[in-house]
PDB file of C-alpha atoms in Angstrom:
ATOM      1  CA  MET A 101       4.788  10.091  12.426  1.00 86.00           C
ATOM      2  CA  THR A 102       4.100   9.925   8.945  1.00 92.00           C
ATOM      3  CA  GLN A 103       4.020   7.035   6.454  1.00 92.00           C
ATOM      4  CA  GLU A 104       6.546   8.986   4.372  1.00 94.00           C
ATOM      5  CA  GLU A 105       8.883   9.565   7.338  1.00 95.00           C
ATOM      6  CA  LEU A 106       7.877   5.661   8.478  1.00 95.00           C
ATOM      7  CA  GLN A 107       9.390   4.405   4.938  1.00 96.00           C
ATOM      8  CA  PHE A 108      12.457   6.706   5.209  1.00 96.00           C
ATOM      9  CA  ILE A 109      13.181   4.905   8.781  1.00 96.00           C
ATOM     10  CA  VAL A 110      12.896   1.361   7.137  1.00 95.00           C
ATOM     11  CA  GLU A 111      14.890   2.045   4.138  1.00 96.00           C
ATOM     12  CA  GLU A 112      17.946   3.785   6.001  1.00 96.00           C
ATOM     13  CA  VAL A 113      17.470   0.719   8.827  1.00 95.00           C
ATOM     14  CA  SER A 114      17.520  -2.085   6.165  1.00 95.00           C
ATOM     15  CA  LEU A 115      21.017  -0.011   4.515  1.00 96.00           C
ATOM     16  CA  SER A 116      22.701   0.451   8.096  1.00 95.00           C
ATOM     17  CA  TYR A 117      21.669  -2.978   9.660  1.00 95.00           C
ATOM     18  CA  PHE A 118      21.700  -5.321   7.089  1.00 95.00           C
ATOM     19  CA  LYS A 119      23.746  -3.667   4.238  1.00 95.00           C
ATOM     20  CA  ARG A 120      20.383  -4.613   1.573  1.00 94.00           C
ATOM     21  CA  PRO A 121      18.355  -1.754   0.241  1.00 95.00           C
ATOM     22  CA  PHE A 122      14.533  -2.246   1.079  1.00 94.00           C
ATOM     23  CA  LEU A 123      12.607  -1.471  -2.334  1.00 95.00           C
ATOM     24  CA  HIS A 124       9.244  -2.002  -1.004  1.00 95.00           C
ATOM     25  CA  GLU A 125       6.270  -0.778   0.984  1.00 96.00           C
ATOM     26  CA  ALA A 126       6.483  -0.012   4.623  1.00 96.00           C
ATOM     27  CA  ARG A 127       3.433   1.504   6.266  1.00 95.00           C
ATOM     28  CA  PHE A 128       1.400   1.930   9.282  1.00 95.00           C
ATOM     29  CA  ASN A 129      -1.608  -0.858   9.581  1.00 94.00           C
ATOM     30  CA  PRO A 130      -3.893   0.954  12.735  1.00 93.00           C
ATOM     31  CA  ARG A 131      -5.773  -2.489  12.657  1.00 93.00           C
ATOM     32  CA  LEU A 132      -2.837  -4.172  14.295  1.00 90.00           C
ATOM     33  CA  ARG A 133      -3.659  -5.628  17.721  1.00 86.00           C
ATOM     34  CA  THR A 134      -1.320  -7.945  18.981  1.00 85.00           C
ATOM     35  CA  THR A 135       1.645  -7.139  17.486  1.00 90.00           C
ATOM     36  CA  GLY A 136       3.882  -4.872  16.494  1.00 91.00           C
ATOM     37  CA  GLY A 137       4.350  -5.502  13.153  1.00 93.00           C
ATOM     38  CA  ARG A 138       4.040  -7.952  10.350  1.00 94.00           C
ATOM     39  CA  TYR A 139       5.576  -8.519   7.003  1.00 95.00           C
ATOM     40  CA  LEU A 140       3.362  -9.708   3.972  1.00 95.00           C
ATOM     41  CA  LEU A 141       5.139 -12.880   2.081  1.00 94.00           C
ATOM     42  CA  HIS A 142       3.262 -11.886  -1.318  1.00 95.00           C
ATOM     43  CA  THR A 143       3.509  -8.148  -1.836  1.00 95.00           C
ATOM     44  CA  HIS A 144       7.195  -7.718   0.624  1.00 95.00           C
ATOM     45  CA  ASP A 145       5.511  -5.396   2.272  1.00 96.00           C
ATOM     46  CA  ILE A 146       5.855  -4.478   5.916  1.00 96.00           C
ATOM     47  CA  GLU A 147       3.178  -3.035   8.333  1.00 96.00           C
ATOM     48  CA  ILE A 148       3.868  -1.503  11.545  1.00 95.00           C
ATOM     49  CA  ASN A 149       1.425  -1.004  14.237  1.00 94.00           C
ATOM     50  CA  PRO A 150       1.332   2.729  14.990  1.00 94.00           C
ATOM     51  CA  LYS A 151       0.003   2.158  18.901  1.00 92.00           C
ATOM     52  CA  GLN A 152       3.764   0.901  19.315  1.00 91.00           C
ATOM     53  CA  TYR A 153       5.489   3.837  18.070  1.00 92.00           C
ATOM     54  CA  GLU A 154       2.888   5.855  20.096  1.00 91.00           C
ATOM     55  CA  ALA A 155       3.322   4.459  23.680  1.00 90.00           C
ATOM     56  CA  PHE A 156       7.134   3.083  23.270  1.00 90.00           C
ATOM     57  CA  GLY A 157       9.067   5.499  20.908  1.00 91.00           C
ATOM     58  CA  LYS A 158      11.441   5.254  18.288  1.00 92.00           C
ATOM     59  CA  GLU A 159      13.645   2.871  19.907  1.00 92.00           C
ATOM     60  CA  GLU A 160      11.307   0.211  20.078  1.00 92.00           C
ATOM     61  CA  LEU A 161       9.870   1.359  16.523  1.00 93.00           C
ATOM     62  CA  ILE A 162      13.202   0.283  15.074  1.00 94.00           C
ATOM     63  CA  SER A 163      13.965  -2.868  17.232  1.00 94.00           C
ATOM     64  CA  ILE A 164      10.272  -3.463  15.329  1.00 95.00           C
ATOM     65  CA  ILE A 165      11.551  -2.650  11.991  1.00 95.00           C
ATOM     66  CA  LYS A 166      14.978  -4.810  12.149  1.00 95.00           C
ATOM     67  CA  HIS A 167      12.232  -7.728  13.477  1.00 95.00           C
ATOM     68  CA  GLU A 168      10.240  -7.574  10.059  1.00 95.00           C
ATOM     69  CA  LEU A 169      13.623  -6.563   8.569  1.00 95.00           C
ATOM     70  CA  CYS A 170      14.635 -10.418   9.076  1.00 95.00           C
ATOM     71  CA  HIS A 171      11.928 -11.934   7.362  1.00 95.00           C
ATOM     72  CA  TYR A 172      12.226  -9.355   4.351  1.00 96.00           C
ATOM     73  CA  HIS A 173      15.602 -10.360   3.732  1.00 95.00           C
ATOM     74  CA  LEU A 174      15.763 -13.443   4.792  1.00 95.00           C
ATOM     75  CA  HIS A 175      12.931 -14.419   2.296  1.00 95.00           C
ATOM     76  CA  ILE A 176      14.026 -12.251  -0.658  1.00 95.00           C
ATOM     77  CA  GLN A 177      17.087 -14.436  -0.728  1.00 95.00           C
ATOM     78  CA  LYS A 178      15.071 -18.005   0.064  1.00 95.00           C
ATOM     79  CA  ARG A 179      16.633 -18.379   3.412  1.00 94.00           C
ATOM     80  CA  GLY A 180      14.584 -19.742   6.817  1.00 94.00           C
ATOM     81  CA  TYR A 181      12.432 -16.875   7.447  1.00 93.00           C
ATOM     82  CA  LYS A 182      10.336 -17.667  10.050  1.00 94.00           C
ATOM     83  CA  HIS A 183      10.612 -17.305  13.941  1.00 93.00           C
ATOM     84  CA  ARG A 184      11.394 -20.907  14.325  1.00 94.00           C
ATOM     85  CA  ASP A 185      14.866 -20.830  11.317  1.00 94.00           C
ATOM     86  CA  LYS A 186      18.047 -20.681  12.427  1.00 95.00           C
ATOM     87  CA  ASP A 187      18.811 -18.471  10.037  1.00 94.00           C
ATOM     88  CA  PHE A 188      15.934 -15.890  11.324  1.00 94.00           C
ATOM     89  CA  LYS A 189      17.557 -16.095  14.470  1.00 94.00           C
ATOM     90  CA  ASP A 190      20.981 -16.025  14.035  1.00 94.00           C
ATOM     91  CA  LEU A 191      19.888 -12.395  11.690  1.00 94.00           C
ATOM     92  CA  LEU A 192      17.862 -10.903  14.266  1.00 93.00           C
ATOM     93  CA  SER A 193      20.770 -11.494  17.445  1.00 94.00           C
ATOM     94  CA  GLN A 194      22.900 -10.224  14.829  1.00 93.00           C
ATOM     95  CA  VAL A 195      21.220  -7.002  14.439  1.00 93.00           C
ATOM     96  CA  GLY A 196      19.311  -6.602  17.803  1.00 90.00           C
ATOM     97  CA  GLY A 197      15.714  -7.106  16.983  1.00 87.00           C
ATOM     98  CA  ALA A 198      13.217  -7.195  19.243  1.00 84.00           C
ATOM     99  CA  ARG A 199      12.135 -11.232  19.044  1.00 88.00           C
ATOM    100  CA  TYR A 200       9.370  -9.886  21.224  1.00 87.00           C
ATOM    101  CA  CYS A 201       7.567  -6.690  20.582  1.00 86.00           C
ATOM    102  CA  LYS A 202       6.202  -4.794  24.008  1.00 84.00           C
ATOM    103  CA  SER A 203       2.808  -5.687  25.439  1.00 84.00           C
ATOM    104  CA  LEU A 204       0.428  -3.074  25.400  1.00 80.00           C
ATOM    105  CA  SER A 205      -1.610  -3.651  28.373  1.00 66.00           C
ATOM    106  CA  ASN A 206      -4.099  -0.775  28.548  1.00 54.00           C
ATOM    107  CA  GLU A 207      -5.853  -3.002  25.543  1.00 48.00           C
ATOM    108  CA  ARG A 208      -7.655  -5.836  26.719  1.00 48.00           C
ATOM    109  CA  ILE A 209      -7.739  -8.379  23.905  1.00 43.00           C
ATOM    110  CA  SER A 210      -9.598 -11.222  25.681  1.00 49.00           C
ATOM    111  CA  SER A 211     -13.779 -10.249  25.819  1.00 52.00           C
ATOM    112  CA  LYS A 212     -15.165  -7.580  27.505  1.00 65.00           C
ATOM    113  CA  ARG A 213     -18.127  -9.739  28.178  1.00 68.00           C
ATOM    114  CA  ARG A 214     -19.088 -12.665  31.041  1.00 84.00           C
ATOM    115  CA  TYR A 215     -21.697 -14.581  30.868  1.00 89.00           C
ATOM    116  CA  THR A 216     -22.778 -16.461  34.110  1.00 90.00           C
ATOM    117  CA  ILE A 217     -25.167 -19.035  33.377  1.00 92.00           C
ATOM    118  CA  GLU A 218     -26.227 -21.670  36.654  1.00 93.00           C
ATOM    119  CA  CYS A 219     -27.437 -24.638  36.846  1.00 94.00           C
ATOM    120  CA  THR A 220     -31.596 -25.540  37.709  1.00 94.00           C
ATOM    121  CA  SER A 221     -30.747 -28.566  39.688  1.00 94.00           C
ATOM    122  CA  CYS A 222     -27.528 -27.980  41.739  1.00 94.00           C
ATOM    123  CA  SER A 223     -27.426 -24.341  41.511  1.00 92.00           C
ATOM    124  CA  ILE A 224     -23.369 -24.351  40.790  1.00 92.00           C
ATOM    125  CA  LYS A 225     -22.207 -21.144  38.208  1.00 91.00           C
ATOM    126  CA  TYR A 226     -20.109 -21.189  35.192  1.00 90.00           C
ATOM    127  CA  ILE A 227     -18.836 -17.937  34.159  1.00 88.00           C
ATOM    128  CA  ARG A 228     -18.020 -17.962  30.761  1.00 88.00           C
ATOM    129  CA  LYS A 229     -16.832 -14.879  27.645  1.00 85.00           C
ATOM    130  CA  ARG A 230     -18.821 -16.852  24.705  1.00 86.00           C
ATOM    131  CA  LYS A 231     -22.249 -17.227  24.449  1.00 86.00           C
ATOM    132  CA  LEU A 232     -23.698 -20.463  24.934  1.00 87.00           C
ATOM    133  CA  ASN A 233     -26.709 -22.077  23.443  1.00 91.00           C
ATOM    134  CA  LEU A 234     -28.282 -23.284  26.007  1.00 92.00           C
ATOM    135  CA  SER A 235     -30.569 -25.747  24.736  1.00 92.00           C
ATOM    136  CA  ARG A 236     -27.205 -27.647  23.419  1.00 93.00           C
ATOM    137  CA  TYR A 237     -25.902 -28.130  26.987  1.00 93.00           C
ATOM    138  CA  ALA A 238     -26.396 -29.531  30.226  1.00 93.00           C
ATOM    139  CA  CYS A 239     -24.783 -29.025  33.920  1.00 92.00           C
ATOM    140  CA  GLY A 240     -21.047 -30.946  33.981  1.00 91.00           C
ATOM    141  CA  ARG A 241     -21.757 -31.983  37.501  1.00 91.00           C
ATOM    142  CA  CYS A 242     -25.628 -33.336  37.363  1.00 94.00           C
ATOM    143  CA  GLY A 243     -26.777 -32.847  33.923  1.00 93.00           C
ATOM    144  CA  GLY A 244     -29.338 -30.411  35.016  1.00 94.00           C
ATOM    145  CA  LYS A 245     -30.701 -27.564  32.587  1.00 95.00           C
ATOM    146  CA  LEU A 246     -29.017 -24.547  32.423  1.00 94.00           C
ATOM    147  CA  ARG A 247     -30.125 -21.205  32.855  1.00 94.00           C
ATOM    148  CA  MET A 248     -28.615 -17.681  32.174  1.00 91.00           C
ATOM    149  CA  ILE A 249     -28.482 -15.351  35.329  1.00 89.00           C
ATOM    150  CA  LYS A 250     -26.303 -12.229  34.187  1.00 77.00           C
ATOM    151  CA  MET A 251     -24.494 -10.568  31.540  1.00 75.00           C
ATOM    152  CA  ASP A 252     -21.840  -8.518  32.396  1.00 73.00           C
ATOM    153  CA  ILE A 253     -20.328  -5.603  29.913  1.00 66.00           C
ATOM    154  CA  ASP A 254     -17.318  -4.131  31.026  1.00 57.00           C
ATOM    155  CA  HIS A 255     -16.246  -0.681  29.812  1.00 45.00           C
TER     156      HIS A 255
END
């Protein structure tokens, strides 16, 4: 799907479900990882995660567009456009938009590295996602010195 097709779909959904025109830009943003889309407050543009469309198809895309258009139209009207606002929740249920997008489970969001750290005194092992400066920390059990014993990288 191209940017022009996305723009057309957003304008069409806006008119048919909200009875208001969408006058700004809609585009795909491949850098989005943990969200289906986002509404930009300063420019009033909407960005959509293309991976959601590729994984789940047009129905899920339209559901995400409805969600972002709720933010858009409520913000333009100076009403409660945030997720916690009653106006947002009511409008979202009226148009049948998704509260949350489906999870892209094949992509791991967390770090792929694992650090195994061992106490030199009591031999307890700690597994961490983030690297530590071992000279600044001590064992939580006995206060002994820590040393890195293994760094795994999952692929």
